[in-house]
PDB file of C-alpha atoms in Angstrom:
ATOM      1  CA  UNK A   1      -6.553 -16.773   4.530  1.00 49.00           C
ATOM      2  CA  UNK A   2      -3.970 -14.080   3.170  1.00 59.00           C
ATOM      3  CA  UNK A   3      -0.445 -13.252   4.479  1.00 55.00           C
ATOM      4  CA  UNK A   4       0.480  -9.582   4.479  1.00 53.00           C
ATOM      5  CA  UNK A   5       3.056  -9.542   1.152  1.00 54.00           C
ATOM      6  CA  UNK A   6       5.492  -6.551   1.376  1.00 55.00           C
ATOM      7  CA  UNK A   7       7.876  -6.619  -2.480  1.00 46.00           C
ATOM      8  CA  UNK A   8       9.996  -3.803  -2.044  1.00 39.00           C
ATOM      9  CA  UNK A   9      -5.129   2.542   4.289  1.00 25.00           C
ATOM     10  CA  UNK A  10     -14.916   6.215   9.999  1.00 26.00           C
ATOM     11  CA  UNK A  11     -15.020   8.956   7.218  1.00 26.00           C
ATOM     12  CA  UNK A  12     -12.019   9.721   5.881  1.00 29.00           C
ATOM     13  CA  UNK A  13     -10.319  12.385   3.548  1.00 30.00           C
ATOM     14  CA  UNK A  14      -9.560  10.549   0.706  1.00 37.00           C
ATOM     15  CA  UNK A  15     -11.313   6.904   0.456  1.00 41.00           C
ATOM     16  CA  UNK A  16     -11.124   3.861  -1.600  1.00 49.00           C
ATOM     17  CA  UNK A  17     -14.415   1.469  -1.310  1.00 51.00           C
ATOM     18  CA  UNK A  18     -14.748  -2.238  -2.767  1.00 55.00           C
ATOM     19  CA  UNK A  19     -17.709  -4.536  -1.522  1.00 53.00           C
ATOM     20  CA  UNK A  20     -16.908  -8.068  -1.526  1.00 44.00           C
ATOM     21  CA  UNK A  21     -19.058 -10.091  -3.742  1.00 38.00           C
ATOM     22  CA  UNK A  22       2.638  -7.535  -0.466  1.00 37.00           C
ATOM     23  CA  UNK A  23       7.419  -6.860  -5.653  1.00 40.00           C
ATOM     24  CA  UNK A  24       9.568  -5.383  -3.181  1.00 36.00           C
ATOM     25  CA  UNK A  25       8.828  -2.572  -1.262  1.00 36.00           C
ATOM     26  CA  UNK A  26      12.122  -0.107  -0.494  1.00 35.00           C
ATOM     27  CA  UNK A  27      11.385   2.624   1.628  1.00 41.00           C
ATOM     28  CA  UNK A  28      11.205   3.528   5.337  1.00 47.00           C
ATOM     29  CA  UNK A  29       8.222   1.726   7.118  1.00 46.00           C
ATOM     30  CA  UNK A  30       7.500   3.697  10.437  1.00 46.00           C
ATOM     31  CA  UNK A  31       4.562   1.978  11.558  1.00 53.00           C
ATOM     32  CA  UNK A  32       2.977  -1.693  11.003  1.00 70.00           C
ATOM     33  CA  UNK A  33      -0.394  -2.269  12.515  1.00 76.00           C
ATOM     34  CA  UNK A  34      -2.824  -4.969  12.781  1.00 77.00           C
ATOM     35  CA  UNK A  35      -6.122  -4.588  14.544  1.00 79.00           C
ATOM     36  CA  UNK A  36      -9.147  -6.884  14.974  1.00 75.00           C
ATOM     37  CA  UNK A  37     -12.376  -6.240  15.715  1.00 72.00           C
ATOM     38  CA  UNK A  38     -13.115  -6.334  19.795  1.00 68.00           C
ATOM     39  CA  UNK A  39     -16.431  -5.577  21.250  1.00 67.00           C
ATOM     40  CA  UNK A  40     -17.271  -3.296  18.239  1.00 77.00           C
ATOM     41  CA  UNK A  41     -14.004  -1.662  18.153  1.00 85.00           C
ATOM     42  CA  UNK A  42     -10.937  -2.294  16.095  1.00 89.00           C
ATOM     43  CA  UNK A  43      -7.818  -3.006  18.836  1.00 90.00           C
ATOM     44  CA  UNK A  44      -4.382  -3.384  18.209  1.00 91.00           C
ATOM     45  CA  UNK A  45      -3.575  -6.981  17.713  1.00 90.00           C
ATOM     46  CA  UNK A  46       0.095  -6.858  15.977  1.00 90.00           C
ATOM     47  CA  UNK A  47       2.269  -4.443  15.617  1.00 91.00           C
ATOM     48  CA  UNK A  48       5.323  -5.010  12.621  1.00 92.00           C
ATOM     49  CA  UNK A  49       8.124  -2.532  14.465  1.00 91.00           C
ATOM     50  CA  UNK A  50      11.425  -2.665  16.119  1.00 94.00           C
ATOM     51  CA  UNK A  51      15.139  -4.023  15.712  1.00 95.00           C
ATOM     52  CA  UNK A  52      13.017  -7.995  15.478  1.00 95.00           C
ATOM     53  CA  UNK A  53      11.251  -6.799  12.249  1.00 95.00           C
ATOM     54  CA  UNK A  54      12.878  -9.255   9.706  1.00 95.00           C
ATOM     55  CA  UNK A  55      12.975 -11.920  12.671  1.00 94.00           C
ATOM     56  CA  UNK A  56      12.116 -15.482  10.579  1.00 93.00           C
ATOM     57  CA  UNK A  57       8.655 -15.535  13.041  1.00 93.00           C
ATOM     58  CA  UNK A  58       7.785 -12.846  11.322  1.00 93.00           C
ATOM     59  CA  UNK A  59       8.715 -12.990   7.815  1.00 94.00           C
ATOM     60  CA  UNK A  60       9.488 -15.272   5.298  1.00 94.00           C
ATOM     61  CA  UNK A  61      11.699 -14.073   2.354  1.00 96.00           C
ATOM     62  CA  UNK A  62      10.623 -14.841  -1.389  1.00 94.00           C
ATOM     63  CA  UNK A  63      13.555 -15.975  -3.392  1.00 95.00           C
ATOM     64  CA  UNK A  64      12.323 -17.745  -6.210  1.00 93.00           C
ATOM     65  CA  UNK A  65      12.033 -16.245  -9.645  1.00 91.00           C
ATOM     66  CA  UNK A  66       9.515 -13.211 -10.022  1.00 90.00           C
ATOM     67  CA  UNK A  67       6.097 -14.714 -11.068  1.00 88.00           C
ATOM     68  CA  UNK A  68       5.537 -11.384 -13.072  1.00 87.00           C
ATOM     69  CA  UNK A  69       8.801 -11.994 -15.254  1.00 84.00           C
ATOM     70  CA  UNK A  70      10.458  -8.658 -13.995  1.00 86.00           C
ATOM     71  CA  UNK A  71      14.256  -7.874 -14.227  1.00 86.00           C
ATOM     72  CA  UNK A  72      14.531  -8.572 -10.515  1.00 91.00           C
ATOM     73  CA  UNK A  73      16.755 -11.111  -8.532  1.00 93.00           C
ATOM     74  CA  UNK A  74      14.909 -11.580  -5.063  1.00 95.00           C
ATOM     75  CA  UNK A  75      17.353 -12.391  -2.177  1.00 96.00           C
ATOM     76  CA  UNK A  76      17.255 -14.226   1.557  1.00 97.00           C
ATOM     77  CA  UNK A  77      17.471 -12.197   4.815  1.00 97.00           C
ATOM     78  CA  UNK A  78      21.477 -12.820   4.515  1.00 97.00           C
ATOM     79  CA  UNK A  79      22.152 -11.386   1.864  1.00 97.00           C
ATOM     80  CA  UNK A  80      19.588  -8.098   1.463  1.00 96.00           C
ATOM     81  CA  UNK A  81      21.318  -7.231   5.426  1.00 97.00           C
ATOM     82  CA  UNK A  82      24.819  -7.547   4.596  1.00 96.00           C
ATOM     83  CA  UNK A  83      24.285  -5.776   1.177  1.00 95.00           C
ATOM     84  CA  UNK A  84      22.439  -3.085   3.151  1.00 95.00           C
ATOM     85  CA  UNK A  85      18.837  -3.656   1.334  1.00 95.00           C
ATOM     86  CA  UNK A  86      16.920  -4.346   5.063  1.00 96.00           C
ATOM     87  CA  UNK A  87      17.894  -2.556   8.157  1.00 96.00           C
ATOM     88  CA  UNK A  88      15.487  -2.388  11.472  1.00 96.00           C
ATOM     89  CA  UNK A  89      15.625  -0.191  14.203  1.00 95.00           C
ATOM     90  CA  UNK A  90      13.589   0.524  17.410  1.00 94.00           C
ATOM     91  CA  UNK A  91      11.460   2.683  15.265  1.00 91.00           C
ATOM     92  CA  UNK A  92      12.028   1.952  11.538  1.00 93.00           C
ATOM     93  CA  UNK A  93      12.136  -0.147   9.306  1.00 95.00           C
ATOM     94  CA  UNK A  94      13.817   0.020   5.539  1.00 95.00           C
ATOM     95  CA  UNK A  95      13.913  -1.934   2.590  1.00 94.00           C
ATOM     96  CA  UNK A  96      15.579  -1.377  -0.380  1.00 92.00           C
ATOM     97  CA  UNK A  97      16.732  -2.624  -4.319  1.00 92.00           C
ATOM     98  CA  UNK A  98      20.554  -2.338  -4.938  1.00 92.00           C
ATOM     99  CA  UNK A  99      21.116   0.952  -6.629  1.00 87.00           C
ATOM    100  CA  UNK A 100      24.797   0.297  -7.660  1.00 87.00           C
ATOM    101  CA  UNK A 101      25.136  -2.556  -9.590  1.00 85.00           C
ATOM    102  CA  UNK A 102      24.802  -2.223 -13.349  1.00 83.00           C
ATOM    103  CA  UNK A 103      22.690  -5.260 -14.506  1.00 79.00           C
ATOM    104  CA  UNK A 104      23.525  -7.233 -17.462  1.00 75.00           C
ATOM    105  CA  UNK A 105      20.016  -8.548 -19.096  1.00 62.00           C
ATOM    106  CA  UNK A 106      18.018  -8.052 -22.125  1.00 61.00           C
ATOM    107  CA  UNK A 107      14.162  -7.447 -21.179  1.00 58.00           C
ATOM    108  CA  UNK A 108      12.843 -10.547 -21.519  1.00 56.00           C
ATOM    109  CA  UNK A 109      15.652 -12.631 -21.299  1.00 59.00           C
ATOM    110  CA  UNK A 110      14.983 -16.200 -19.256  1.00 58.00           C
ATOM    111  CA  UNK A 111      16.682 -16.441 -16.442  1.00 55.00           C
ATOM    112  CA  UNK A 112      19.197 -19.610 -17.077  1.00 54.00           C
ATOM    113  CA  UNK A 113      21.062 -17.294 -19.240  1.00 59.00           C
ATOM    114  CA  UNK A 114      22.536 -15.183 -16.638  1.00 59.00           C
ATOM    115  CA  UNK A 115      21.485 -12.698 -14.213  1.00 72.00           C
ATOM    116  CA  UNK A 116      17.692 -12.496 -13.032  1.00 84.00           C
ATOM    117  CA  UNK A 117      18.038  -8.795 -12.624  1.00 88.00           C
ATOM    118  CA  UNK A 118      18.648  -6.029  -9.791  1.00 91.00           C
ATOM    119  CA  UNK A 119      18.725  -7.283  -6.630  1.00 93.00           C
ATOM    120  CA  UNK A 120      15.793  -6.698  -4.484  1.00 94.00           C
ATOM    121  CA  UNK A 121      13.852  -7.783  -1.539  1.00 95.00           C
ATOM    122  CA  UNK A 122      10.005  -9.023  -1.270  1.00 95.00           C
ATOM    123  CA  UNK A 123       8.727 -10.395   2.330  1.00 95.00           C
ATOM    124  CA  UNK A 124       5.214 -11.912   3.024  1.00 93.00           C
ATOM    125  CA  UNK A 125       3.969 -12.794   6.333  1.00 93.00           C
ATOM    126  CA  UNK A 126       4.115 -15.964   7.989  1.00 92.00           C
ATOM    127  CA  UNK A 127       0.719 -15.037   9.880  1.00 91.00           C
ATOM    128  CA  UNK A 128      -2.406 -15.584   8.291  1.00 91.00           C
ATOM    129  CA  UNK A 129      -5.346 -13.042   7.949  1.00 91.00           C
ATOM    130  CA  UNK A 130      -9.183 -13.396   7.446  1.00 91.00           C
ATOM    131  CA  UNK A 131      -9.875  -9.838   8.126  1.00 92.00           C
ATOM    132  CA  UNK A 132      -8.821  -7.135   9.999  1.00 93.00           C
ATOM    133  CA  UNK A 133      -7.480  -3.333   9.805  1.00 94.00           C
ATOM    134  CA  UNK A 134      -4.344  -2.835   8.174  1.00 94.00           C
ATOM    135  CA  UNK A 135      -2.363   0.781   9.003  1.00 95.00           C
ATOM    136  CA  UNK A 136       0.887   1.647   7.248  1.00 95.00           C
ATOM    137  CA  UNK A 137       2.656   4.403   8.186  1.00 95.00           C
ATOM    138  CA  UNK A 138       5.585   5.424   5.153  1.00 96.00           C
ATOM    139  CA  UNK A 139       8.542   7.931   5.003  1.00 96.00           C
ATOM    140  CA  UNK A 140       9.332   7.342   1.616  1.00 96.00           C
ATOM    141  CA  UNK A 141       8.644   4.901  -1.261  1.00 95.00           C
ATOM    142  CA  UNK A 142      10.690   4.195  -4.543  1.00 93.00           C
ATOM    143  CA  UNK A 143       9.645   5.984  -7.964  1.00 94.00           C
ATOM    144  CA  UNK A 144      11.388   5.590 -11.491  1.00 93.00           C
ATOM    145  CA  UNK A 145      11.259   4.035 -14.371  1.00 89.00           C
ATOM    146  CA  UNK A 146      11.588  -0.035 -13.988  1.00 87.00           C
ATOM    147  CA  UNK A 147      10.252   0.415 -10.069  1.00 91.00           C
ATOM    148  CA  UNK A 148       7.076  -1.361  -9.080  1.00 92.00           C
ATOM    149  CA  UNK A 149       6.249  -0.601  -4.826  1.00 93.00           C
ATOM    150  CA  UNK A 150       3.663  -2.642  -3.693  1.00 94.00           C
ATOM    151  CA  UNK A 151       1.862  -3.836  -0.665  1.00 95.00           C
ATOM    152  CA  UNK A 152      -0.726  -6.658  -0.961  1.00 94.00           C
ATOM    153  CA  UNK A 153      -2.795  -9.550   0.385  1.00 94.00           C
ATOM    154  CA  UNK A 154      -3.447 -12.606  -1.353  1.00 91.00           C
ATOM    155  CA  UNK A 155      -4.259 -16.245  -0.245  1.00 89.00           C
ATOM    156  CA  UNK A 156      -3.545 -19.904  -1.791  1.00 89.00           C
ATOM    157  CA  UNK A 157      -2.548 -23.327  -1.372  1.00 89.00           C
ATOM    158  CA  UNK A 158      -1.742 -25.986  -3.449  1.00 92.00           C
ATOM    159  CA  UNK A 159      -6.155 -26.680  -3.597  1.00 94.00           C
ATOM    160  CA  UNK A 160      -6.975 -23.184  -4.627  1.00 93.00           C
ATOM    161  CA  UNK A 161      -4.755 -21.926  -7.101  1.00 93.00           C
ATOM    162  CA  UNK A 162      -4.883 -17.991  -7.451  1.00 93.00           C
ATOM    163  CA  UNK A 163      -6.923 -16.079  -7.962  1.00 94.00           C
ATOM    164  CA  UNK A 164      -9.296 -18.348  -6.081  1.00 94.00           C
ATOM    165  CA  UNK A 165      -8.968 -16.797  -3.246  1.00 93.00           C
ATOM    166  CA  UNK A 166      -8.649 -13.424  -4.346  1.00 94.00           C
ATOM    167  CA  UNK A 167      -5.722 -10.690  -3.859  1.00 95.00           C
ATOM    168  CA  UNK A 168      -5.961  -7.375  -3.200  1.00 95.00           C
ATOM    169  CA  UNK A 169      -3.579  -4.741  -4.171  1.00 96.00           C
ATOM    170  CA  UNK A 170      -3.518  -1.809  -1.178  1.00 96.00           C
ATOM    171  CA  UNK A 171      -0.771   0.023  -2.462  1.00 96.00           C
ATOM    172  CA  UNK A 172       0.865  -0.694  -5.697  1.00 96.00           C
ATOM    173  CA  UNK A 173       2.498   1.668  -8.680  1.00 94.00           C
ATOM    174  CA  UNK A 174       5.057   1.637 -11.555  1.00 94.00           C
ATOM    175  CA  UNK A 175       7.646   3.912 -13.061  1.00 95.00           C
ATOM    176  CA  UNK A 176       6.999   7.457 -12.033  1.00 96.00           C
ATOM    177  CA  UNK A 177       3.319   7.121 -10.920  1.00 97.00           C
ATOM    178  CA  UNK A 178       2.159   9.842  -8.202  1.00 97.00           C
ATOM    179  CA  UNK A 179      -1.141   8.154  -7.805  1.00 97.00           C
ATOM    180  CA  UNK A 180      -1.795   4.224  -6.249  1.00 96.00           C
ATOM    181  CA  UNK A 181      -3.371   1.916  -7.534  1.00 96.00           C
ATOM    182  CA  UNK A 182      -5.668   0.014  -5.178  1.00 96.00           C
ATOM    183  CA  UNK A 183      -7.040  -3.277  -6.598  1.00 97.00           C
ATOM    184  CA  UNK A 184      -9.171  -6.757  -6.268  1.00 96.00           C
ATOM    185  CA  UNK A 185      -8.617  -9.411  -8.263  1.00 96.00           C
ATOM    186  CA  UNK A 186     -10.662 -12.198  -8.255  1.00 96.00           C
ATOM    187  CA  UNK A 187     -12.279 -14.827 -10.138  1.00 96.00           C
ATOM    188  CA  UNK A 188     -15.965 -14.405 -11.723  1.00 97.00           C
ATOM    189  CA  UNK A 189     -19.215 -13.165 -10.022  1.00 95.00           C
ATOM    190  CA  UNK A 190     -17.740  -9.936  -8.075  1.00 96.00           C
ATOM    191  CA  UNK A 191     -18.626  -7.253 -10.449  1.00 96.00           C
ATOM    192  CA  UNK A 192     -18.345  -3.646  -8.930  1.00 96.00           C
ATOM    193  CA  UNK A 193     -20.024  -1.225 -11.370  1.00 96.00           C
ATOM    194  CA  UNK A 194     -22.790  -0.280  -8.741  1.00 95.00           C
ATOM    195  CA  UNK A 195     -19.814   1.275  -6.534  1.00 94.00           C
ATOM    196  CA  UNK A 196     -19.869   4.877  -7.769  1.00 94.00           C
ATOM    197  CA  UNK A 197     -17.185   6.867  -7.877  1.00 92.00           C
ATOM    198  CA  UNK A 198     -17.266  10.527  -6.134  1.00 90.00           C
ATOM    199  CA  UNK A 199     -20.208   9.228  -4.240  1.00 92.00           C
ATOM    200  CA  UNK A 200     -18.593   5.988  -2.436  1.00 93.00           C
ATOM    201  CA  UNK A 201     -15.351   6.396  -2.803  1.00 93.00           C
ATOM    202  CA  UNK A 202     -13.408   9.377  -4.014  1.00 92.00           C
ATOM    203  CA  UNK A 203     -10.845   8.238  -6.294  1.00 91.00           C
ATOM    204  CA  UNK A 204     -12.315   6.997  -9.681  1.00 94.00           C
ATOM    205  CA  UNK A 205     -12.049   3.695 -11.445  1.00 97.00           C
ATOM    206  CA  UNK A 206      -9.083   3.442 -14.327  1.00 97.00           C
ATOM    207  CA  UNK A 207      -9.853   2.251 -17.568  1.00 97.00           C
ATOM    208  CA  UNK A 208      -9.882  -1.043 -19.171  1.00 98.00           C
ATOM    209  CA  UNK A 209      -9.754  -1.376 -22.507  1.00 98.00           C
ATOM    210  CA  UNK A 210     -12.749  -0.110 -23.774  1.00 97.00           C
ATOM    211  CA  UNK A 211     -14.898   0.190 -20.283  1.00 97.00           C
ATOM    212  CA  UNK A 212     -13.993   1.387 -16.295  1.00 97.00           C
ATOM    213  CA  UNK A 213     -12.023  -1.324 -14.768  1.00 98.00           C
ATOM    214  CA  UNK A 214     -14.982  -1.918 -12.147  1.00 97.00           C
ATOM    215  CA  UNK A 215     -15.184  -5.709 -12.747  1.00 97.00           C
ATOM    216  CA  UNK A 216     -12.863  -8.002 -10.002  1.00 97.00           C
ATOM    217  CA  UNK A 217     -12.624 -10.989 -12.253  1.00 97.00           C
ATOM    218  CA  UNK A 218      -9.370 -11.220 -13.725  1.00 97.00           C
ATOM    219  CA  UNK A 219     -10.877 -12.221 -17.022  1.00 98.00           C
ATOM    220  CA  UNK A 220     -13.567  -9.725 -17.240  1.00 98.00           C
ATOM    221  CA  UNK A 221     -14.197  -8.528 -21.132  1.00 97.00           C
ATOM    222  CA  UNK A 222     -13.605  -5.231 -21.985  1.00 98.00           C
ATOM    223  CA  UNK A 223     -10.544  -4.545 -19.279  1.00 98.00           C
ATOM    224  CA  UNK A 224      -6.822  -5.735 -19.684  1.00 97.00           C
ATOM    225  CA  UNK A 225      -6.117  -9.025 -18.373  1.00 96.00           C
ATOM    226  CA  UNK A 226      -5.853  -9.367 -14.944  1.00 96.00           C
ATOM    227  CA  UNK A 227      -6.526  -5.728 -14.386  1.00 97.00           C
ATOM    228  CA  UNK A 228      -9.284  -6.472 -11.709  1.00 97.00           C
ATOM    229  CA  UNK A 229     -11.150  -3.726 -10.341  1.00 97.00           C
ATOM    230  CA  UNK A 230      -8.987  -0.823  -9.888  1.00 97.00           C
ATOM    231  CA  UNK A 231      -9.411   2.511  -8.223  1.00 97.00           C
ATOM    232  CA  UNK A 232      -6.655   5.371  -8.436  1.00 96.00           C
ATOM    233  CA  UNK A 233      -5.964   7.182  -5.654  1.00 95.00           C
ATOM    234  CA  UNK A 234      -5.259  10.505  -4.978  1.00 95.00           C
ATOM    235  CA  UNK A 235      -2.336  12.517  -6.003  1.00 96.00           C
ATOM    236  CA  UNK A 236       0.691  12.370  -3.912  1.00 97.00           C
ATOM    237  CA  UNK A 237      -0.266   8.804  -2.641  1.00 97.00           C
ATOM    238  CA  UNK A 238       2.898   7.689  -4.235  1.00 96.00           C
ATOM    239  CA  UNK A 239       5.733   8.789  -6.058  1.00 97.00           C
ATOM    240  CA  UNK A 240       8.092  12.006  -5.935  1.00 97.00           C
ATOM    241  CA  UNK A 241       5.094  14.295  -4.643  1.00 98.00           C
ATOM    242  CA  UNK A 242       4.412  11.367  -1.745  1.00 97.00           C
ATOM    243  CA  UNK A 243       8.327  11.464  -1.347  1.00 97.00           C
ATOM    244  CA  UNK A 244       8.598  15.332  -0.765  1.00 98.00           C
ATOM    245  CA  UNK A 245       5.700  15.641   1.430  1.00 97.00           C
ATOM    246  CA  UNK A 246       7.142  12.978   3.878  1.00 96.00           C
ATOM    247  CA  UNK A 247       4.995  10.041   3.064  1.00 97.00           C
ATOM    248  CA  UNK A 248       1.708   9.075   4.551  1.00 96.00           C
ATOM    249  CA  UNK A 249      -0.820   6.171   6.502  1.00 96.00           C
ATOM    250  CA  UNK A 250      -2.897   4.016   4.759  1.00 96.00           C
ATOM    251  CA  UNK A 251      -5.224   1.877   6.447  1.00 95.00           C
ATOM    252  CA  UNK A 252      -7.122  -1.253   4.897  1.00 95.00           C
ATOM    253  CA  UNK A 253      -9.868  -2.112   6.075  1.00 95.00           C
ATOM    254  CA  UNK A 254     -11.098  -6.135   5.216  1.00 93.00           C
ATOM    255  CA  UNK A 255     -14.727  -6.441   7.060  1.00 93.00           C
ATOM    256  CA  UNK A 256     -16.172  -9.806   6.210  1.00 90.00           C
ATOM    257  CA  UNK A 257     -19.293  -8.858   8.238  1.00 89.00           C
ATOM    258  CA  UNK A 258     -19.786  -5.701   6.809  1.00 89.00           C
ATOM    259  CA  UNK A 259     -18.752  -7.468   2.926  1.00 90.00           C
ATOM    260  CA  UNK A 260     -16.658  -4.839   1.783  1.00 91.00           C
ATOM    261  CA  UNK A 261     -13.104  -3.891   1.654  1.00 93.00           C
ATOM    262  CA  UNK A 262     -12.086  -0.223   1.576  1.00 94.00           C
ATOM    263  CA  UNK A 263      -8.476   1.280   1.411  1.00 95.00           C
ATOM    264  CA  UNK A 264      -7.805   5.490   2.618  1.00 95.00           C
ATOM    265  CA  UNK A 265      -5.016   7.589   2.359  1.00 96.00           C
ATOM    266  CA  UNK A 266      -3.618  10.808   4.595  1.00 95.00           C
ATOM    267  CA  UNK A 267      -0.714  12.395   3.734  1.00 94.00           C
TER     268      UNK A 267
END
């Protein structure tokens, strides 16, 4: 059971392949599709578009403290509209930090001493997903040093404590990065090593520390902690290249059935 978290992809050109065993996001979203499966066929079951988008049915805004520690102060529907950081139309949809003020905090600094950091925007879902094809449609998405874009799914409750029940990463990047990163993490027993790259997928596994990061548990020895298994994507799939070309789709595709998850990319 995973919400659709947005912190402000048949044979396909460039693919990203997992078997089985959402940070704000500002940018211009164009298109936000959900389909399920329907007699064989995937048909459209949600679509995330129009002046409703932000509409408190839809999403639920995340203003607690950043679980990751980063230098960013998360803020309600109120505040991110009248400050300009969300804005919906008919037919798009953007998100977006606050590029103006000049934050005052040391890196690292805990929060009860002052500012949490730039203000920023991160929305999840309030539906609930067990599967399904995911299509994303993007104009533009941030890039810089201190940005981290990302679009993921993850599920818990206050039973199953992450990673329990997994997340996975469909788009996510930091800094200046012109390639994604598309990622599982879960907990032991959903190693990956016999998914070859260049024959089942045609990005290529990142390094760990001393090994490819093809190994989902979080704790797996020989990659960084909570790396996961991580597959880059191609170039331009983020970043100032992604940005000049005028963006690109990605759909992700979570197939229980079939027991894999795979993520592609056209810009």
């Amino acid at each position: 059971r995973s919400p659709l978290t947005l912190p402000l992809q048949a044979a396909a050109p460039h693919g990203l392949s997992k078997q089985m065993g959402s940070r704000g996001l500002p940018g211009l979203l164009s298109a936000g599709l959900v389909s399920a499966v329907v007699g064989g066929e995937y048909a459209r079951k949600e679509e995330y578009m129009g002046q409703d988008f932000f509409e408190p049915f839809r999403w639920s805004f995340h203003t607690a403290s950043d679980p990751t520690r980063g230098t960013v102060d998360f803020k309600n529907y109120s505040v991110a509209a009248n400050s300009g950081m969300v804005n919906a139309t008919a037919n798009r949809v953007y998100m977006g930090a606050d590029s103006k003020t000049v934050i005052k905090r040391s890196p690292g600094e805990d929060d009860s001493k002052g500012s949490r950091g730039r203000p920023s925007v991160r929305i999840m879902s309030r539906n609930v997903y067990n599967g399904g094809l995911f299509v994303l449609d993007l104009d533009h998405m941030p890039t810089g040093c201190g940005v981290w874009p990302a679009f993921w799914m993850y599920g818990e409750d206050a039973t199953h404590i992450w990673p329990t029940w997994g997340e996975w990463d469909i788009i996510e990047g930091v800094h200046r990065a012109n390639n994604t990163m598309t990622t599982l993490h879960t907990t032991p027993g959903c190693d990956q090593s016999n998914v070859k790259e260049g024959v089942q997928f045609t990005g290529k596994w990142l390094r760990g520390l001393n090994r490819k990061a093809d190994d989902c548990d979080v704790a797996a020895k020989g990659q960084w902690g909570n790396q996961g298994c991580s597959q880059g994507g191609p170039d331009a799939s983020m970043g100032k290249p992604f940005n000049d070309g005028g963006g690109g789709t990605y759909a992700a595709e979570w197939d229980p059935e079939g027991g894999h998850f795979r993520t592609w990319f056209w810009p």
